[in-house]
Backbone as JSON, one array per atom type, in Angstrom:
{
  "sequence": "KSECHDLLFDRVPWPTGWGLYWLHDKGGPAYHSQSFAISTDVHPQTGVIVLVRFTLRGMPFGLCLGRPDHPTQFGVLRPKSVTFKTSERTRTVVLNWSRGRSGYPIILNRAGSYDGPPPNWQEWERKS",
  "N": [[4.9, -7.63, -17.19], [7.53, -9.71, -18.25], [9.72, -10.28, -16.6], [8.69, -10.15, -14.07], [7.74, -12.57, -13.04], [9.99, -13.97, -12.0], [10.68, -12.13, -10.03], [8.43, -12.14, -8.3], [8.52, -14.71, -7.29], [10.79, -14.62, -5.85], [13.26, -15.21, -7.01], [15.09, -13.54, -8.09], [16.68, -10.45, -7.1], [14.68, -7.6, -6.17], [14.46, -4.72, -8.23], [15.82, -1.44, -7.49], [13.61, 0.67, -5.83], [11.31, -0.7, -6.64], [8.5, -2.68, -5.54], [6.49, -3.34, -2.57], [4.49, -0.72, -1.43], [3.38, 1.54, 1.11], [0.82, 3.55, 0.45], [-0.26, 5.83, 1.51], [-0.99, 9.29, 2.1], [1.26, 11.43, 3.8], [0.54, 12.02, 7.13], [-2.18, 12.32, 6.64], [-5.66, 11.32, 7.15], [-6.6, 7.85, 7.6], [-9.2, 5.86, 6.59], [-10.97, 3.44, 8.16], [-12.55, 0.57, 6.88], [-14.79, -2.07, 5.85], [-13.89, -3.12, 3.47], [-12.44, -4.26, 0.35], [-10.35, -3.46, -2.2], [-9.12, -3.43, -5.55], [-7.05, -2.03, -8.01], [-5.47, -0.93, -11.05], [-2.6, 0.82, -12.34], [-1.61, 1.91, -15.45], [1.08, 2.19, -17.74], [1.12, 4.95, -19.88], [2.24, 4.97, -22.51], [3.25, 2.38, -23.06], [1.36, 0.57, -22.2], [1.72, -1.26, -20.18], [1.22, -2.73, -16.99], [2.08, -0.88, -14.21], [1.63, -0.41, -11.58], [-0.09, -1.95, -8.98], [-2.75, -1.22, -7.16], [-4.03, -1.78, -3.96], [-6.49, -1.9, -1.48], [-6.88, -2.73, 1.76], [-9.23, -3.15, 4.06], [-9.31, -0.39, 4.39], [-6.63, 0.29, 4.43], [-4.12, 1.56, 2.44], [-2.22, 0.07, 0.0], [0.36, -0.53, -2.44], [1.64, -2.39, -5.13], [4.44, -1.83, -6.71], [5.7, -1.93, -9.89], [7.98, -0.84, -11.12], [10.15, 2.02, -11.03], [9.19, 4.7, -9.05], [8.89, 8.17, -9.98], [9.35, 10.02, -7.92], [10.13, 8.58, -5.28], [9.99, 8.95, -2.37], [7.89, 10.71, -2.08], [5.88, 9.25, -3.09], [5.24, 7.13, -1.37], [5.76, 4.8, 1.37], [8.25, 2.57, 0.97], [8.28, -0.93, 1.27], [7.16, -1.21, 4.08], [8.2, -1.37, 7.47], [6.59, -2.11, 9.6], [3.14, -2.05, 10.7], [1.45, -0.17, 12.92], [-1.26, -0.02, 15.13], [-2.9, 2.25, 17.08], [-4.76, 2.99, 19.98], [-6.41, 4.77, 22.65], [-6.44, 2.91, 24.63], [-4.9, 0.65, 23.89], [-2.16, -0.85, 21.99], [-1.38, -2.3, 18.94], [0.71, -4.19, 16.82], [1.66, -5.06, 13.56], [4.2, -6.81, 12.22], [6.25, -6.7, 9.42], [8.11, -8.86, 7.37], [10.83, -8.76, 5.35], [12.59, -10.19, 2.62], [16.12, -10.4, 2.43], [16.45, -8.41, 4.27], [15.54, -5.79, 3.74], [13.85, -3.33, 4.75], [11.55, -0.59, 5.12], [10.36, 2.41, 6.67], [8.43, 2.36, 9.75], [4.83, 2.25, 9.9], [2.48, 4.18, 11.58], [-0.64, 4.23, 12.98], [-2.93, 6.24, 14.5], [-5.84, 6.1, 16.34], [-8.38, 8.36, 15.77], [-11.03, 8.88, 16.02], [-14.49, 8.09, 15.29], [-16.94, 7.2, 12.79], [-19.97, 6.99, 10.87], [-20.99, 5.11, 8.13], [-19.87, 5.04, 4.62], [-16.34, 5.56, 3.94], [-15.31, 8.99, 3.74], [-13.55, 9.62, 1.68], [-14.07, 7.98, -0.44], [-14.96, 7.3, -3.85], [-17.91, 8.21, -5.75], [-19.1, 5.93, -7.04], [-18.12, 3.86, -5.49], [-19.45, 4.16, -3.1], [-21.97, 3.23, -3.58], [-21.85, 0.52, -3.94]],
  "CA": [[6.3, -7.73, -17.59], [7.98, -11.09, -18.12], [10.66, -10.43, -15.48], [7.96, -10.14, -12.8], [7.61, -13.93, -12.5], [11.16, -14.24, -11.15], [10.6, -11.25, -8.86], [7.37, -12.57, -7.39], [8.92, -15.97, -6.66], [12.03, -14.31, -5.12], [14.44, -15.83, -7.65], [16.03, -12.44, -8.36], [16.39, -9.3, -6.23], [13.83, -6.54, -6.73], [15.2, -3.51, -8.58], [15.67, -0.3, -6.6], [12.35, 1.41, -5.97], [10.2, -1.6, -6.92], [8.04, -3.45, -4.4], [5.26, -2.97, -1.88], [4.48, 0.61, -0.83], [2.23, 2.11, 1.81], [0.54, 4.67, -0.44], [-0.99, 6.88, 2.2], [-0.4, 10.62, 2.25], [1.84, 11.63, 5.13], [-0.24, 12.8, 8.05], [-3.61, 12.33, 6.32], [-6.41, 10.25, 7.81], [-6.92, 6.58, 6.94], [-10.56, 5.53, 7.01], [-11.2, 2.01, 8.25], [-13.79, 0.09, 6.28], [-14.79, -3.52, 5.68], [-13.81, -3.3, 2.03], [-11.22, -4.71, -0.32], [-10.39, -2.91, -3.56], [-7.92, -3.6, -6.38], [-7.05, -1.3, -9.27], [-4.14, -0.9, -11.66], [-2.14, 1.97, -13.1], [-0.97, 1.41, -16.67], [1.95, 3.16, -18.41], [0.34, 5.45, -21.02], [2.84, 4.66, -23.81], [3.5, 0.95, -23.31], [0.22, -0.25, -21.82], [2.17, -2.24, -19.19], [0.83, -2.42, -15.62], [3.23, -0.44, -13.43], [1.26, -0.36, -10.17], [-1.34, -2.58, -8.56], [-3.21, -0.6, -5.91], [-5.05, -2.55, -3.25], [-6.86, -1.33, -0.19], [-7.35, -3.77, 2.67], [-9.9, -2.57, 5.22], [-8.95, 1.01, 4.48], [-5.18, 0.5, 4.39], [-3.74, 1.65, 1.03], [-0.93, -0.47, -0.41], [0.56, -0.63, -3.88], [2.77, -3.18, -5.61], [5.01, -1.01, -7.77], [6.52, -2.71, -10.82], [8.8, 0.16, -11.78], [10.64, 2.99, -10.04], [8.45, 5.97, -9.09], [9.71, 9.36, -10.24], [9.69, 10.6, -6.62], [9.75, 7.5, -4.36], [9.63, 9.35, -1.02], [6.59, 11.37, -2.15], [4.95, 8.21, -3.53], [4.82, 6.35, -0.21], [6.82, 4.13, 2.12], [8.61, 1.29, 0.35], [8.45, -2.06, 2.19], [7.04, -0.76, 5.47], [8.75, -2.28, 8.48], [5.48, -2.57, 10.42], [1.96, -1.19, 10.78], [1.02, -0.13, 14.31], [-2.58, 0.54, 15.36], [-2.92, 2.76, 18.44], [-5.93, 3.63, 20.57], [-6.05, 5.24, 23.99], [-6.33, 1.76, 25.53], [-3.95, -0.4, 23.51], [-1.36, -0.74, 20.78], [-1.16, -3.58, 18.25], [1.64, -4.01, 15.72], [1.89, -6.13, 12.59], [5.58, -6.66, 11.73], [6.43, -7.27, 8.08], [9.45, -9.41, 7.23], [11.24, -8.69, 3.95], [13.82, -10.93, 2.31], [17.34, -9.61, 2.32], [16.48, -7.39, 5.31], [15.38, -4.45, 3.19], [12.57, -2.75, 5.13], [11.5, 0.86, 5.25], [9.91, 2.99, 7.91], [7.19, 1.83, 10.29], [3.61, 3.04, 9.74], [1.79, 4.26, 12.87], [-1.99, 4.75, 12.82], [-3.55, 6.62, 15.77], [-7.28, 6.25, 16.22], [-8.75, 9.74, 16.05], [-12.47, 9.0, 16.2], [-15.28, 7.14, 14.52], [-17.97, 7.77, 11.93], [-20.91, 5.99, 10.37], [-21.14, 5.19, 6.68], [-18.65, 4.81, 3.84], [-15.3, 6.58, 4.13], [-15.56, 10.2, 2.95], [-12.65, 9.73, 0.53], [-14.5, 7.07, -1.5], [-15.61, 7.87, -5.02], [-19.36, 7.99, -5.72], [-19.46, 4.56, -7.41], [-17.76, 2.98, -4.38], [-20.45, 4.33, -2.05], [-23.2, 2.54, -3.97], [-21.61, -0.92, -4.06]],
  "C": [[6.78, -9.16, -17.32], [8.92, -11.28, -16.92], [9.95, -10.47, -14.11], [7.78, -11.53, -12.21], [8.77, -14.25, -11.56], [11.14, -13.37, -9.9], [9.6, -11.77, -7.83], [7.7, -13.87, -6.68], [10.29, -15.86, -5.99], [13.25, -15.03, -5.68], [15.5, -14.79, -8.01], [15.69, -11.29, -7.41], [15.5, -8.27, -6.94], [14.69, -5.33, -7.08], [14.92, -2.38, -7.58], [14.37, 0.43, -6.89], [11.14, 0.56, -6.27], [9.77, -2.27, -5.63], [6.77, -2.91, -3.81], [5.44, -1.62, -1.19], [3.24, 0.78, 0.03], [1.98, 3.41, 1.07], [-0.11, 5.86, 0.24], [-0.24, 8.19, 2.24], [0.12, 10.78, 3.67], [0.94, 12.52, 5.97], [-1.73, 12.82, 7.78], [-4.33, 11.19, 7.01], [-6.55, 9.0, 6.94], [-8.28, 6.18, 7.47], [-10.76, 4.02, 6.98], [-12.53, 1.67, 7.59], [-13.7, -1.43, 6.18], [-14.69, -3.86, 4.2], [-12.45, -3.83, 1.59], [-11.32, -4.22, -1.75], [-9.06, -3.15, -4.25], [-8.1, -2.76, -7.63], [-5.62, -1.27, -9.8], [-3.87, 0.45, -12.3], [-1.32, 1.42, -14.26], [-0.13, 2.52, -17.29], [1.25, 3.63, -19.68], [0.92, 5.1, -22.4], [2.93, 3.17, -24.09], [2.3, 0.06, -23.0], [0.55, -1.31, -20.79], [1.7, -1.8, -17.8], [2.09, -2.07, -14.83], [2.93, -0.37, -11.94], [-0.06, -1.08, -9.98], [-1.67, -1.99, -7.2], [-4.2, -1.55, -5.25], [-5.24, -1.96, -1.86], [-7.49, -2.44, 0.64], [-7.92, -3.12, 3.91], [-9.46, -1.14, 5.47], [-7.46, 1.3, 4.42], [-4.69, 0.45, 2.94], [-2.32, 1.15, 0.75], [-0.84, -0.45, -1.94], [1.78, -1.47, -4.18], [3.3, -2.48, -6.84], [5.97, -1.85, -8.6], [7.3, -1.77, -11.73], [9.23, 1.15, -10.71], [9.83, 4.27, -10.16], [9.4, 7.14, -9.34], [10.2, 9.99, -8.94], [9.29, 9.6, -5.53], [9.31, 7.96, -2.98], [8.3, 10.1, -0.99], [5.5, 10.36, -2.51], [4.39, 7.43, -2.35], [6.02, 5.77, 0.51], [7.05, 2.76, 1.5], [8.88, 0.25, 1.44], [8.36, -1.63, 3.65], [7.52, -1.83, 6.45], [7.63, -2.9, 9.31], [4.31, -1.61, 10.25], [1.46, -1.3, 12.21], [-0.32, 0.6, 14.4], [-2.65, 0.96, 16.83], [-4.29, 3.32, 18.78], [-5.51, 4.13, 21.95], [-5.85, 4.08, 24.95], [-5.24, 0.77, 25.16], [-3.21, -0.07, 22.22], [-1.15, -2.14, 20.23], [-0.28, -3.32, 17.04], [1.71, -5.26, 14.86], [3.29, -5.87, 12.02], [5.68, -7.39, 10.4], [7.89, -7.69, 7.92], [9.8, -9.47, 5.74], [12.52, -9.48, 3.74], [14.96, -9.94, 2.14], [17.36, -8.41, 3.28], [16.24, -5.97, 4.84], [13.99, -3.9, 3.55], [12.69, -1.25, 5.29], [11.04, 1.29, 6.63], [8.64, 2.29, 8.44], [6.03, 2.8, 10.02], [2.9, 3.01, 11.09], [0.44, 4.93, 12.63], [-2.59, 4.99, 14.21], [-5.04, 6.81, 15.56], [-7.68, 7.66, 16.66], [-10.25, 9.9, 16.29], [-13.18, 7.93, 15.41], [-16.33, 7.89, 13.71], [-18.88, 6.64, 11.49], [-21.06, 6.19, 8.87], [-19.84, 4.93, 5.96], [-17.61, 5.9, 4.09], [-15.53, 7.79, 3.23], [-14.66, 10.36, 1.74], [-13.01, 8.75, -0.59], [-15.11, 7.84, -2.66], [-17.1, 7.5, -4.98], [-19.75, 6.56, -6.04], [-19.14, 3.56, -6.31], [-18.82, 3.02, -3.27], [-21.72, 3.54, -2.33], [-23.05, 1.05, -4.04], [-21.96, -1.66, -2.81]]
}
């Protein structure tokens, strides 16, 4: 979309519901990995990219370039922070948004470990 240039360079405010989301299901596990993945969702009628999904070391984010039908079910818009907790320590990454518009914090509690690719990966991802 042509208006995205001004949005990405912070020359105009982002429309309601647009922006960076934490895409994780509420309460579901997040599987840490040493991977980086990018994919896009395209509007079926217009062919315009409406969401860029990217996973950084198992953390699922999405840059939404449109308003989701059900934003609160879609994810957390502009997370305030991401906190990583283990039994020994807590580390927090604080995200700073222009115009002070941040959402809820994300808290990840370490529940265990495993060996191999995350179980939620698709078959083609496991072979790469």
